[in-house]
Tab-separated table of C-alpha atoms (C1' of nucleotides) in Angstrom:
chain	number	residue	atom	x	y	z
A	1	MET	CA	-0.090	0.067	0.080
A	2	TRP	CA	2.561	2.472	1.055
A	3	LEU	CA	4.735	1.633	-1.595
A	4	ARG	CA	2.220	2.108	-4.364
A	5	PRO	CA	2.396	5.738	-5.985
A	6	PRO	CA	0.066	8.013	-4.072
A	7	ARG	CA	-2.927	7.762	-6.745
A	8	GLU	CA	-2.749	10.973	-8.402
A	9	PRO	CA	-5.554	13.070	-6.773
A	10	ARG	CA	-6.081	14.458	-10.182
A	11	GLN	CA	-9.588	15.773	-10.569
A	12	THR	CA	-11.592	13.792	-12.968
A	13	LEU	CA	-12.207	14.927	-16.453
A	14	SER	CA	-15.144	16.912	-17.616
A	15	LEU	CA	-16.376	19.216	-19.959
A	16	GLY	CA	-15.887	22.196	-17.944
A	17	ARG	CA	-12.302	21.210	-17.204
A	18	ILE	CA	-11.669	20.525	-20.919
A	19	VAL	CA	-13.024	23.746	-22.001
A	20	ALA	CA	-11.106	25.867	-19.175
A	21	GLU	CA	-7.941	24.258	-20.365
A	22	ALA	CA	-8.615	24.803	-23.563
A	23	VAL	CA	-9.187	28.284	-23.248
A	24	ALA	CA	-5.679	28.642	-21.122
A	25	LEU	CA	-3.722	26.677	-23.662
A	26	LEU	CA	-5.192	29.146	-26.393
A	27	ASP	CA	-4.208	32.062	-24.311
A	28	GLU	CA	-0.730	30.832	-23.362
A	29	GLU	CA	0.422	29.326	-26.581
A	30	GLY	CA	-1.939	30.418	-29.480
A	31	VAL	CA	-4.423	28.736	-31.805
A	32	ALA	CA	-1.914	26.716	-33.809
A	33	ARG	CA	-0.610	24.742	-30.524
A	34	LEU	CA	-4.390	23.657	-29.767
A	35	THR	CA	-4.119	20.064	-30.540
A	36	MET	CA	-6.184	17.253	-29.063
A	37	ARG	CA	-2.987	15.790	-28.230
A	38	ARG	CA	-1.341	18.817	-26.657
A	39	LEU	CA	-4.773	19.685	-24.692
A	40	ALA	CA	-4.954	16.156	-23.217
A	41	GLU	CA	-1.189	16.161	-22.197
A	42	ARG	CA	-2.070	19.361	-20.252
A	43	LEU	CA	-4.955	17.703	-18.693
A	44	GLY	CA	-3.075	14.727	-17.823
A	45	THR	CA	-4.844	12.353	-20.007
A	46	GLY	CA	-4.351	10.388	-23.522
A	47	SER	CA	-5.710	12.398	-26.415
A	48	THR	CA	-8.361	9.927	-27.252
A	49	THR	CA	-10.002	10.304	-23.753
A	50	LEU	CA	-11.074	13.587	-24.757
A	51	TYR	CA	-13.279	12.291	-27.608
A	52	TRP	CA	-15.709	10.773	-24.834
A	53	HIS	CA	-16.473	14.151	-23.710
A	54	VAL	CA	-16.422	16.099	-27.156
A	55	LYS	CA	-17.390	14.822	-30.459
A	56	THR	CA	-14.643	16.665	-32.339
A	57	LYS	CA	-12.137	19.347	-31.985
A	58	ASP	CA	-14.225	21.747	-33.485
A	59	ASP	CA	-16.445	21.436	-30.495
A	60	VAL	CA	-13.801	22.414	-28.291
A	61	LEU	CA	-13.365	25.871	-30.485
A	62	ASP	CA	-17.126	26.358	-30.200
A	63	LEU	CA	-16.884	25.933	-26.578
A	64	ALA	CA	-13.869	28.086	-25.902
A	65	LEU	CA	-15.274	30.816	-28.089
A	66	ASP	CA	-18.683	30.880	-25.963
A	67	ALA	CA	-16.567	31.040	-22.911
A	68	VAL	CA	-15.303	34.183	-23.977
A	69	PHE	CA	-18.569	35.559	-24.352
A	70	GLY	CA	-19.376	34.145	-20.937
A	71	GLU	CA	-16.801	36.830	-19.442
A	72	VAL	CA	-18.738	39.678	-20.465
A	73	PRO	CA	-21.266	40.882	-17.908
A	74	LEU	CA	-24.735	41.340	-19.299
A	75	PRO	CA	-25.901	44.879	-19.145
A	76	ASP	CA	-28.586	46.057	-16.770
A	77	ALA	CA	-31.630	47.305	-18.402
A	78	GLY	CA	-32.577	50.894	-18.325
A	79	GLY	CA	-30.788	53.862	-18.942
A	80	ASP	CA	-29.778	55.703	-22.185
A	81	TRP	CA	-30.129	52.855	-24.758
A	82	ARG	CA	-27.020	54.547	-26.650
A	83	GLU	CA	-24.869	53.724	-23.582
A	84	ARG	CA	-26.429	50.345	-23.217
A	85	VAL	CA	-25.613	49.544	-26.800
A	86	ARG	CA	-21.996	50.796	-26.180
A	87	GLU	CA	-21.527	48.593	-23.111
A	88	VAL	CA	-22.750	45.459	-25.003
A	89	ILE	CA	-20.613	46.087	-28.005
A	90	GLY	CA	-17.530	47.371	-26.039
A	91	GLY	CA	-18.028	44.432	-23.995
A	92	TRP	CA	-17.626	41.821	-26.913
A	93	ARG	CA	-14.768	43.965	-28.166
A	94	ALA	CA	-12.804	43.881	-24.988
A	95	ALA	CA	-13.433	40.138	-24.252
A	96	LEU	CA	-12.597	39.170	-27.922
A	97	LEU	CA	-9.433	41.286	-27.715
A	98	ARG	CA	-8.421	39.878	-24.356
A	99	HIS	CA	-8.214	36.450	-26.087
A	100	PRO	CA	-6.704	37.281	-29.737
A	101	TRP	CA	-7.030	33.985	-30.943
A	102	SER	CA	-10.783	34.248	-30.883
A	103	ALA	CA	-10.570	36.531	-33.615
A	104	THR	CA	-9.137	33.464	-35.905
A	105	ILE	CA	-11.998	31.400	-34.771
A	106	LEU	CA	-15.006	34.034	-35.328
A	107	ASP	CA	-15.847	32.240	-38.683
A	108	ARG	CA	-18.234	29.831	-36.759
A	109	PRO	CA	-21.757	30.133	-35.523
A	110	LEU	CA	-22.311	32.317	-32.338
A	111	MET	CA	-24.986	29.924	-30.879
A	112	GLY	CA	-23.533	28.970	-27.652
A	113	PRO	CA	-25.663	30.118	-24.650
A	114	HIS	CA	-23.414	33.138	-23.764
A	115	ALA	CA	-23.406	34.447	-26.775
A	116	LEU	CA	-27.059	34.224	-27.351
A	117	ASP	CA	-27.618	35.847	-24.157
A	118	HIS	CA	-25.515	38.742	-25.044
A	119	THR	CA	-27.154	39.085	-28.673
A	120	GLU	CA	-30.629	39.012	-27.039
A	121	ALA	CA	-29.400	41.875	-24.599
A	122	LEU	CA	-28.166	43.895	-27.902
A	123	TYR	CA	-31.504	43.293	-29.566
A	124	ALA	CA	-33.246	44.193	-26.176
A	125	ALA	CA	-31.259	47.437	-26.024
A	126	LEU	CA	-32.246	48.476	-29.549
A	127	ALA	CA	-35.908	47.712	-28.993
A	128	ALA	CA	-35.743	49.957	-25.997
A	129	ALA	CA	-34.722	52.620	-28.201
A	130	GLY	CA	-38.083	52.109	-30.263
A	131	LEU	CA	-36.433	50.081	-33.115
A	132	GLU	CA	-38.668	47.320	-34.499
A	133	GLY	CA	-39.183	44.942	-37.345
A	134	PRO	CA	-36.560	44.870	-40.192
A	135	ARG	CA	-35.029	48.241	-38.819
A	136	LEU	CA	-34.309	46.604	-35.447
A	137	LYS	CA	-32.749	43.421	-37.272
A	138	ALA	CA	-30.419	45.767	-39.521
A	139	ALA	CA	-29.184	47.809	-36.581
A	140	ALA	CA	-28.319	44.474	-34.682
A	141	TYR	CA	-26.658	43.282	-37.635
A	142	SER	CA	-24.750	46.191	-38.500
A	143	LEU	CA	-23.521	46.517	-34.869
A	144	ALA	CA	-22.453	42.899	-34.702
A	145	ASN	CA	-20.874	42.922	-38.027
A	146	PHE	CA	-18.918	46.180	-36.695
A	147	VAL	CA	-17.491	44.629	-33.615
A	148	MET	CA	-16.600	41.284	-35.346
A	149	GLY	CA	-15.030	43.042	-38.185
A	150	SER	CA	-13.120	45.661	-35.964
A	151	VAL	CA	-11.686	43.029	-33.676
A	152	ILE	CA	-10.345	40.666	-36.468
A	153	MET	CA	-9.015	43.689	-38.452
A	154	GLN	CA	-7.167	44.880	-35.122
A	155	VAL	CA	-5.914	41.550	-34.243
A	156	THR	CA	-4.517	40.719	-37.727
A	157	ALA	CA	-2.815	44.113	-37.914
A	158	GLU	CA	-1.311	43.627	-34.675
A	159	GLY	CA	-0.222	40.068	-35.090
A	160	HIS	CA	1.621	40.771	-38.521
A	161	GLY	CA	4.833	42.577	-38.928
A	162	ASP	CA	5.278	46.344	-39.359
A	163	ALA	CA	2.399	47.260	-42.071
A	164	ALA	CA	3.331	50.970	-41.345
A	165	ALA	CA	6.790	50.711	-42.804
A	166	PHE	CA	5.634	48.636	-45.587
A	167	LEU	CA	3.284	51.178	-46.598
A	168	ARG	CA	5.495	53.989	-46.235
A	169	GLU	CA	7.690	52.420	-48.927
A	170	ARG	CA	4.899	52.291	-51.397
A	171	ALA	CA	3.572	55.774	-50.760
A	172	ALA	CA	3.691	56.675	-54.151
A	173	ARG	CA	1.290	54.094	-55.209
A	174	TYR	CA	-0.848	54.182	-52.251
A	175	PRO	CA	-0.638	57.906	-51.117
A	176	LEU	CA	-3.771	57.887	-48.752
A	177	LEU	CA	-3.268	54.489	-47.239
A	178	ALA	CA	0.260	55.582	-46.374
A	179	ARG	CA	-0.952	58.780	-44.802
A	180	HIS	CA	-3.615	57.346	-42.786
A	181	GLY	CA	-2.813	53.714	-42.252
A	182	LEU	CA	-0.202	54.240	-39.792
A	183	ASP	CA	-0.298	54.957	-35.924
A	184	CYS	CA	-3.615	53.446	-35.211
A	185	ASP	CA	-5.374	54.665	-32.444
A	186	TRP	CA	-7.662	51.488	-32.417
A	187	ASP	CA	-9.975	52.674	-29.632
A	188	ALA	CA	-10.753	56.032	-31.216
A	189	ALA	CA	-11.439	54.787	-34.584
A	190	PHE	CA	-13.726	52.058	-32.868
A	191	ALA	CA	-15.714	54.695	-30.927
A	192	ASP	CA	-15.759	56.918	-34.148
A	193	GLY	CA	-17.504	54.103	-35.940
A	194	LEU	CA	-19.774	53.001	-33.357
A	195	GLY	CA	-20.896	56.768	-33.197
A	196	PHE	CA	-21.155	56.695	-36.935
A	197	LEU	CA	-23.609	53.827	-36.587
A	198	LEU	CA	-25.498	55.032	-33.788
A	199	THR	CA	-26.290	58.193	-35.003
A	200	GLY	CA	-27.011	56.711	-38.593
A	201	MET	CA	-29.725	54.420	-37.124
A	202	ARG	CA	-31.311	57.101	-35.456
A	203	ASP	CA	-31.512	59.749	-38.192
A	204	GLY	CA	-33.420	57.671	-41.045
A	205	GLY	CA	-31.121	55.885	-43.083
A	206	GLY	CA	-33.923	53.874	-44.254
A	207	THR	CA	-33.528	51.109	-46.532
A	208	GLY	CA	-30.033	52.614	-47.539
A	209	ALA	CA	-31.296	52.236	-51.270
A	210	PRO	CA	-29.103	53.748	-53.799
A	211	THR	CA	-30.435	56.947	-55.338
B	1	MET	CA	11.121	7.978	-80.356
B	2	TRP	CA	7.724	7.071	-81.508
B	3	LEU	CA	7.322	4.757	-78.668
B	4	ARG	CA	8.215	6.965	-75.990
B	5	PRO	CA	5.085	8.503	-74.320
B	6	PRO	CA	4.502	11.763	-75.961
B	7	ARG	CA	6.107	13.819	-73.588
B	8	GLU	CA	3.335	15.780	-71.301
B	9	PRO	CA	2.905	19.087	-72.927
B	10	ARG	CA	2.050	19.968	-69.420
B	11	GLN	CA	2.714	23.675	-68.906
B	12	THR	CA	5.579	24.758	-66.705
B	13	LEU	CA	4.646	25.634	-63.150
B	14	SER	CA	4.540	29.246	-62.191
B	15	LEU	CA	3.137	31.256	-59.250
B	16	GLY	CA	0.266	32.316	-61.377
B	17	ARG	CA	-0.910	28.824	-62.296
B	18	ILE	CA	-0.366	27.671	-58.714
B	19	VAL	CA	-2.758	30.559	-57.509
B	20	ALA	CA	-5.325	29.974	-60.052
B	21	GLU	CA	-5.453	26.381	-59.125
B	22	ALA	CA	-5.646	27.010	-55.432
B	23	VAL	CA	-8.768	29.253	-56.004
B	24	ALA	CA	-10.365	26.722	-58.244
B	25	LEU	CA	-9.752	23.853	-55.594
B	26	LEU	CA	-11.178	26.164	-52.891
B	27	ASP	CA	-14.251	27.019	-54.913
B	28	GLU	CA	-14.744	23.204	-55.893
B	29	GLU	CA	-13.678	21.373	-52.791
B	30	GLY	CA	-13.519	23.995	-49.759
B	31	VAL	CA	-10.900	25.144	-47.684
B	32	ALA	CA	-10.466	22.144	-45.619
B	33	ARG	CA	-9.239	20.068	-48.821
B	34	LEU	CA	-6.611	22.734	-49.672
B	35	THR	CA	-3.660	20.860	-49.134
B	36	MET	CA	-0.357	21.141	-50.432
B	37	ARG	CA	-0.478	17.460	-51.699
B	38	ARG	CA	-4.081	17.934	-53.142
B	39	LEU	CA	-2.886	21.234	-54.712
B	40	ALA	CA	0.196	19.543	-56.337
B	41	GLU	CA	-1.844	16.860	-57.529
B	42	ARG	CA	-4.290	19.021	-59.408
B	43	LEU	CA	-1.138	20.821	-61.018
B	44	GLY	CA	0.356	17.243	-61.961
B	45	THR	CA	3.392	17.844	-59.602
B	46	GLY	CA	4.798	16.511	-56.543
B	47	SER	CA	3.648	18.498	-53.418
B	48	THR	CA	7.482	19.316	-52.457
B	49	THR	CA	7.868	20.907	-55.765
B	50	LEU	CA	5.055	23.883	-54.671
B	51	TYR	CA	8.016	24.875	-52.119
B	52	TRP	CA	10.266	26.120	-54.793
B	53	HIS	CA	7.578	28.656	-55.817
B	54	VAL	CA	6.125	29.639	-52.495
B	55	LYS	CA	7.669	29.616	-49.283
B	56	THR	CA	4.751	28.069	-47.059
B	57	LYS	CA	1.124	27.372	-47.332
B	58	ASP	CA	0.102	30.605	-45.753
B	59	ASP	CA	1.669	32.263	-48.792
B	60	VAL	CA	-0.746	30.270	-51.206
B	61	LEU	CA	-3.838	31.704	-49.013
B	62	ASP	CA	-2.462	35.025	-49.026
B	63	LEU	CA	-2.193	34.909	-52.735
B	64	ALA	CA	-5.693	33.424	-53.347
B	65	LEU	CA	-7.131	35.832	-51.449
B	66	ASP	CA	-5.808	38.778	-52.961
B	67	ALA	CA	-6.881	37.158	-56.054
B	68	VAL	CA	-10.359	37.549	-55.022
B	69	PHE	CA	-10.001	41.290	-54.566
B	70	GLY	CA	-8.546	41.300	-58.070
B	71	GLU	CA	-11.895	40.185	-59.395
B	72	VAL	CA	-13.417	43.500	-58.241
B	73	PRO	CA	-13.322	46.278	-60.756
B	74	LEU	CA	-11.761	49.559	-59.399
B	75	PRO	CA	-14.436	52.383	-59.239
B	76	ASP	CA	-13.861	55.363	-61.485
B	77	ALA	CA	-13.430	58.570	-59.921
B	78	GLY	CA	-16.182	61.119	-60.093
B	79	GLY	CA	-19.840	61.015	-59.410
B	80	ASP	CA	-21.603	61.052	-56.042
B	81	TRP	CA	-19.142	59.988	-53.354
B	82	ARG	CA	-21.866	57.881	-51.501
B	83	GLU	CA	-22.469	55.892	-54.551
B	84	ARG	CA	-18.848	55.467	-55.249
B	85	VAL	CA	-18.323	54.060	-51.656
B	86	ARG	CA	-21.432	51.681	-52.233
B	87	GLU	CA	-19.530	50.505	-55.542
B	88	VAL	CA	-16.339	49.925	-53.686
B	89	ILE	CA	-17.688	47.967	-50.619
B	90	GLY	CA	-20.730	46.433	-52.543
B	91	GLY	CA	-17.887	45.004	-54.958
B	92	TRP	CA	-15.816	43.293	-51.956
B	93	ARG	CA	-18.809	41.955	-50.620
B	94	ALA	CA	-19.909	40.231	-53.783
B	95	ALA	CA	-16.454	39.010	-54.785
B	96	LEU	CA	-15.951	37.565	-51.000
B	97	LEU	CA	-19.560	35.904	-51.303
B	98	ARG	CA	-18.705	34.549	-54.491
B	99	HIS	CA	-15.857	32.670	-52.678
B	100	PRO	CA	-17.357	31.634	-49.412
B	101	TRP	CA	-13.996	30.058	-48.233
B	102	SER	CA	-12.461	33.952	-48.027
B	103	ALA	CA	-14.482	34.455	-45.067
B	104	THR	CA	-12.485	31.882	-43.386
B	105	ILE	CA	-9.420	33.400	-44.281
B	106	LEU	CA	-10.186	37.142	-43.684
B	107	ASP	CA	-7.855	36.767	-40.446
B	108	ARG	CA	-4.908	37.888	-42.173
B	109	PRO	CA	-3.506	40.841	-43.478
B	110	LEU	CA	-5.044	42.423	-46.670
B	111	MET	CA	-1.760	43.751	-48.073
B	112	GLY	CA	-1.727	42.212	-51.319
B	113	PRO	CA	-1.464	44.614	-54.467
B	114	HIS	CA	-5.178	44.153	-55.400
B	115	ALA	CA	-6.464	44.700	-51.634
B	116	LEU	CA	-4.375	47.704	-51.302
B	117	ASP	CA	-5.572	49.201	-54.495
B	118	HIS	CA	-9.299	48.997	-53.427
B	119	THR	CA	-8.351	50.332	-50.064
B	120	GLU	CA	-6.817	53.156	-51.683
B	121	ALA	CA	-9.878	53.647	-53.826
B	122	LEU	CA	-12.090	53.660	-50.740
B	123	TYR	CA	-9.820	56.049	-49.100
B	124	ALA	CA	-10.215	58.180	-52.330
B	125	ALA	CA	-13.793	58.123	-52.439
B	126	LEU	CA	-14.138	59.137	-48.682
B	127	ALA	CA	-11.630	61.858	-49.409
B	128	ALA	CA	-13.481	63.136	-52.403
B	129	ALA	CA	-16.486	63.702	-49.864
B	130	GLY	CA	-14.383	66.156	-47.903
B	131	LEU	CA	-13.333	63.720	-45.121
B	132	GLU	CA	-9.865	64.234	-43.813
B	133	GLY	CA	-7.529	63.211	-40.988
B	134	PRO	CA	-8.773	61.171	-38.260
B	135	ARG	CA	-12.388	61.351	-39.371
B	136	LEU	CA	-11.485	59.968	-42.643
B	137	LYS	CA	-9.544	57.020	-41.138
B	138	ALA	CA	-12.387	56.315	-38.952
B	139	ALA	CA	-14.710	56.188	-41.973
B	140	ALA	CA	-12.627	53.785	-43.920
B	141	TYR	CA	-12.296	51.541	-40.864
B	142	SER	CA	-15.826	51.597	-40.118
B	143	LEU	CA	-16.850	50.623	-43.527
B	144	ALA	CA	-13.972	48.126	-44.030
B	145	ASN	CA	-14.857	46.539	-40.652
B	146	PHE	CA	-18.699	46.344	-41.531
B	147	VAL	CA	-18.035	44.353	-44.860
B	148	MET	CA	-15.657	42.011	-43.560
B	149	GLY	CA	-18.059	41.298	-40.624
B	150	SER	CA	-20.958	41.006	-42.979
B	151	VAL	CA	-19.286	38.566	-45.193
B	152	ILE	CA	-18.244	36.265	-42.229
B	153	MET	CA	-21.588	36.431	-40.504
B	154	GLN	CA	-23.433	35.578	-43.753
B	155	VAL	CA	-21.318	33.086	-44.880
B	156	THR	CA	-21.087	31.017	-41.439
B	157	ALA	CA	-24.973	31.526	-40.876
B	158	GLU	CA	-25.580	30.074	-44.132
B	159	GLY	CA	-22.847	27.267	-43.979
B	160	HIS	CA	-24.102	25.719	-40.670
B	161	GLY	CA	-27.611	24.027	-40.306
B	162	ASP	CA	-30.854	25.612	-39.508
B	163	ALA	CA	-30.285	28.363	-36.834
B	164	ALA	CA	-33.788	29.439	-37.465
B	165	ALA	CA	-35.377	26.213	-36.029
B	166	PHE	CA	-32.788	26.260	-33.075
B	167	LEU	CA	-33.928	29.624	-32.081
B	168	ARG	CA	-37.575	28.911	-32.518
B	169	GLU	CA	-37.289	25.939	-29.751
B	170	ARG	CA	-35.751	28.480	-27.567
B	171	ALA	CA	-37.958	31.405	-28.361
B	172	ALA	CA	-38.894	31.460	-24.378
B	173	ARG	CA	-35.202	32.445	-23.435
B	174	TYR	CA	-34.498	34.475	-26.635
B	175	PRO	CA	-37.722	36.019	-27.634
B	176	LEU	CA	-36.344	39.027	-29.796
B	177	LEU	CA	-33.718	36.851	-31.248
B	178	ALA	CA	-36.253	34.138	-32.171
B	179	ARG	CA	-38.346	36.691	-33.705
B	180	HIS	CA	-36.047	38.356	-35.721
B	181	GLY	CA	-32.837	36.032	-36.248
B	182	LEU	CA	-35.095	34.028	-39.012
B	183	ASP	CA	-35.830	34.635	-42.590
B	184	CYS	CA	-32.827	36.770	-43.540
B	185	ASP	CA	-32.540	39.087	-46.321
B	186	TRP	CA	-28.885	39.457	-46.128
B	187	ASP	CA	-28.666	42.025	-49.051
B	188	ALA	CA	-31.577	44.216	-47.433
B	189	ALA	CA	-29.627	43.994	-44.041
B	190	PHE	CA	-26.438	44.949	-45.856
B	191	ALA	CA	-27.779	47.889	-47.630
B	192	ASP	CA	-29.484	49.089	-44.383
B	193	GLY	CA	-26.320	48.880	-42.297
B	194	LEU	CA	-24.266	50.591	-44.951
B	195	GLY	CA	-26.985	53.221	-45.080
B	196	PHE	CA	-26.600	53.697	-41.238
B	197	LEU	CA	-22.928	54.247	-41.649
B	198	LEU	CA	-23.038	56.633	-44.564
B	199	THR	CA	-25.414	58.997	-43.002
B	200	GLY	CA	-23.456	58.805	-39.611
B	201	MET	CA	-20.481	59.849	-40.988
B	202	ARG	CA	-22.090	62.794	-42.815
B	203	ASP	CA	-24.214	63.918	-39.823
B	204	GLY	CA	-21.132	64.421	-37.138
B	205	GLY	CA	-21.003	61.578	-35.010
B	206	GLY	CA	-17.589	63.317	-33.897
B	207	THR	CA	-15.278	61.210	-31.614
B	208	GLY	CA	-18.403	59.139	-30.424
B	209	ALA	CA	-17.489	59.722	-26.953
B	210	PRO	CA	-20.227	58.417	-24.497
B	211	THR	CA	-22.269	61.251	-22.931
C	1	DA	C1'	-19.764	5.486	-17.370
C	2	DC	C1'	-15.324	6.708	-18.346
C	3	DC	C1'	-10.455	5.962	-19.680
C	4	DT	C1'	-6.573	3.699	-22.456
C	5	DG	C1'	-3.425	2.172	-26.751
C	6	DA	C1'	-2.572	1.064	-31.095
C	7	DA	C1'	-3.586	1.991	-35.332
C	8	DC	C1'	-5.199	4.734	-39.785
C	9	DA	C1'	-5.148	7.841	-43.040
C	10	DC	C1'	-3.619	12.004	-43.356
C	11	DC	C1'	-0.714	16.684	-42.843
C	12	DG	C1'	3.347	20.834	-43.781
C	13	DT	C1'	8.052	21.073	-44.265
C	14	DT	C1'	13.182	19.943	-45.119
C	15	DC	C1'	16.625	18.372	-47.826
C	16	DA	C1'	19.908	15.860	-50.501
C	17	DA	C1'	19.709	14.686	-54.869
C	18	DG	C1'	18.817	14.850	-59.893
C	19	DT	C1'	18.229	17.674	-64.642
D	1	DA	C1'	16.753	27.550	-62.348
D	2	DC	C1'	13.482	24.199	-61.409
D	3	DC	C1'	11.791	19.564	-60.098
D	4	DT	C1'	11.709	14.881	-57.222
D	5	DG	C1'	11.436	11.241	-53.445
D	6	DA	C1'	12.205	10.018	-49.086
D	7	DA	C1'	11.933	11.076	-44.800
D	8	DC	C1'	10.483	13.878	-40.258
D	9	DA	C1'	7.277	14.984	-36.857
D	10	DC	C1'	3.482	15.805	-36.340
D	11	DC	C1'	-1.959	15.964	-37.261
D	12	DG	C1'	-7.470	14.351	-35.856
D	13	DT	C1'	-10.317	10.399	-35.222
D	14	DT	C1'	-11.941	5.496	-34.582
D	15	DC	C1'	-11.996	1.535	-32.191
D	16	DA	C1'	-11.677	-2.610	-29.554
D	17	DA	C1'	-10.251	-3.286	-25.078
D	18	DG	C1'	-9.995	-2.173	-20.115
D	19	DT	C1'	-12.148	-0.654	-15.285
DNA sequence: ACCTGAACACCGTTCAAGT
DNA sequence: ACCTGAACACCGTTCAAGT
């Protein structure tokens, strides 16, 4: 008895533990290192064991992404609707930027419980502003597209080398880009864009049909 | 001589041929099937041969994505600036939607010559509207984010099962989503959102600072 | 119900070698 | 300059088998 190795007090595996470890792995090592084998290793199991808890590696990614949305607190109702929208959308942005790998992973349905809770909250904030029908839908759609796009653009820009220097060398061909593409204040650009959308969806804009 | 196999009149390999074949492969078989081996097979070479023309598989993806931008005609200057912006942004959207795999690939720097030409054209259209400085930048940023987000959202929504039915079952928990998340008219939603942005960036919106 | 190991059919990439 | 083959160090996933 005493000579036997002291029976690893390792917690039993569970979906929750798998997802938490996946997020940690993604944070620490990046998306390319998320491997069923590597994940299992960090959990102290064989890779094939994961397949009892999860159907495929894609499941792990879906769950990890939803966990990011789970970090965002839901806004409380009431108050200025504009402020509430800024809170929801800003919350998404902050959470996604905290986990840059999520930008690489945004090309999958946001149908997890946390994502849905937040999307519903966004609709609620817009409905409180008096929007309804296709107009409400268009507003929610635009805002969601805008955040997703922002995060992806920022993460990829920050991740890949010195684009500014690259553009400066080509200032002759791309004068406007070279002048403005540099020294990004991402937060300000984001706030401005959000401002455009918010005032746009108040002041008509209607079906946006070309004239 | 006559008995020898008739010396494959196979065109010599070139970067152009590799990229064209990669786009065809992506269109026909999807992003998961883009493999250096599979690509080489379609080109009638060994997979390792590709590495003389290309440094890594990522290069192939970068080139394929830029080729998509290359399909979009550049807008001619002049005319209503709003119409011109709609032309550029709508052109991006159409081209990206024609190659749904591109949505999965948008998390990489859009620094290819075609992408840069179009981004410069977008800046030019906005500059023609009188925008300048950080305001111009914010406008371009918002528009680019919006298209990218739109394409990604639409492609993933269309690619993955019946989200509408899923939401209908959960109408109790997500009432607004269940009511509006269905029967999407993507084109209308896109046009509306673009309208929001265009009117927003004309009518002030300023730094979008919260009040 | 949960975990394991061996095995299958793949990957991207390197490199010495050929023409 | 361009192409080839063999080889390395990996992948996701299945499945029969164990407890």
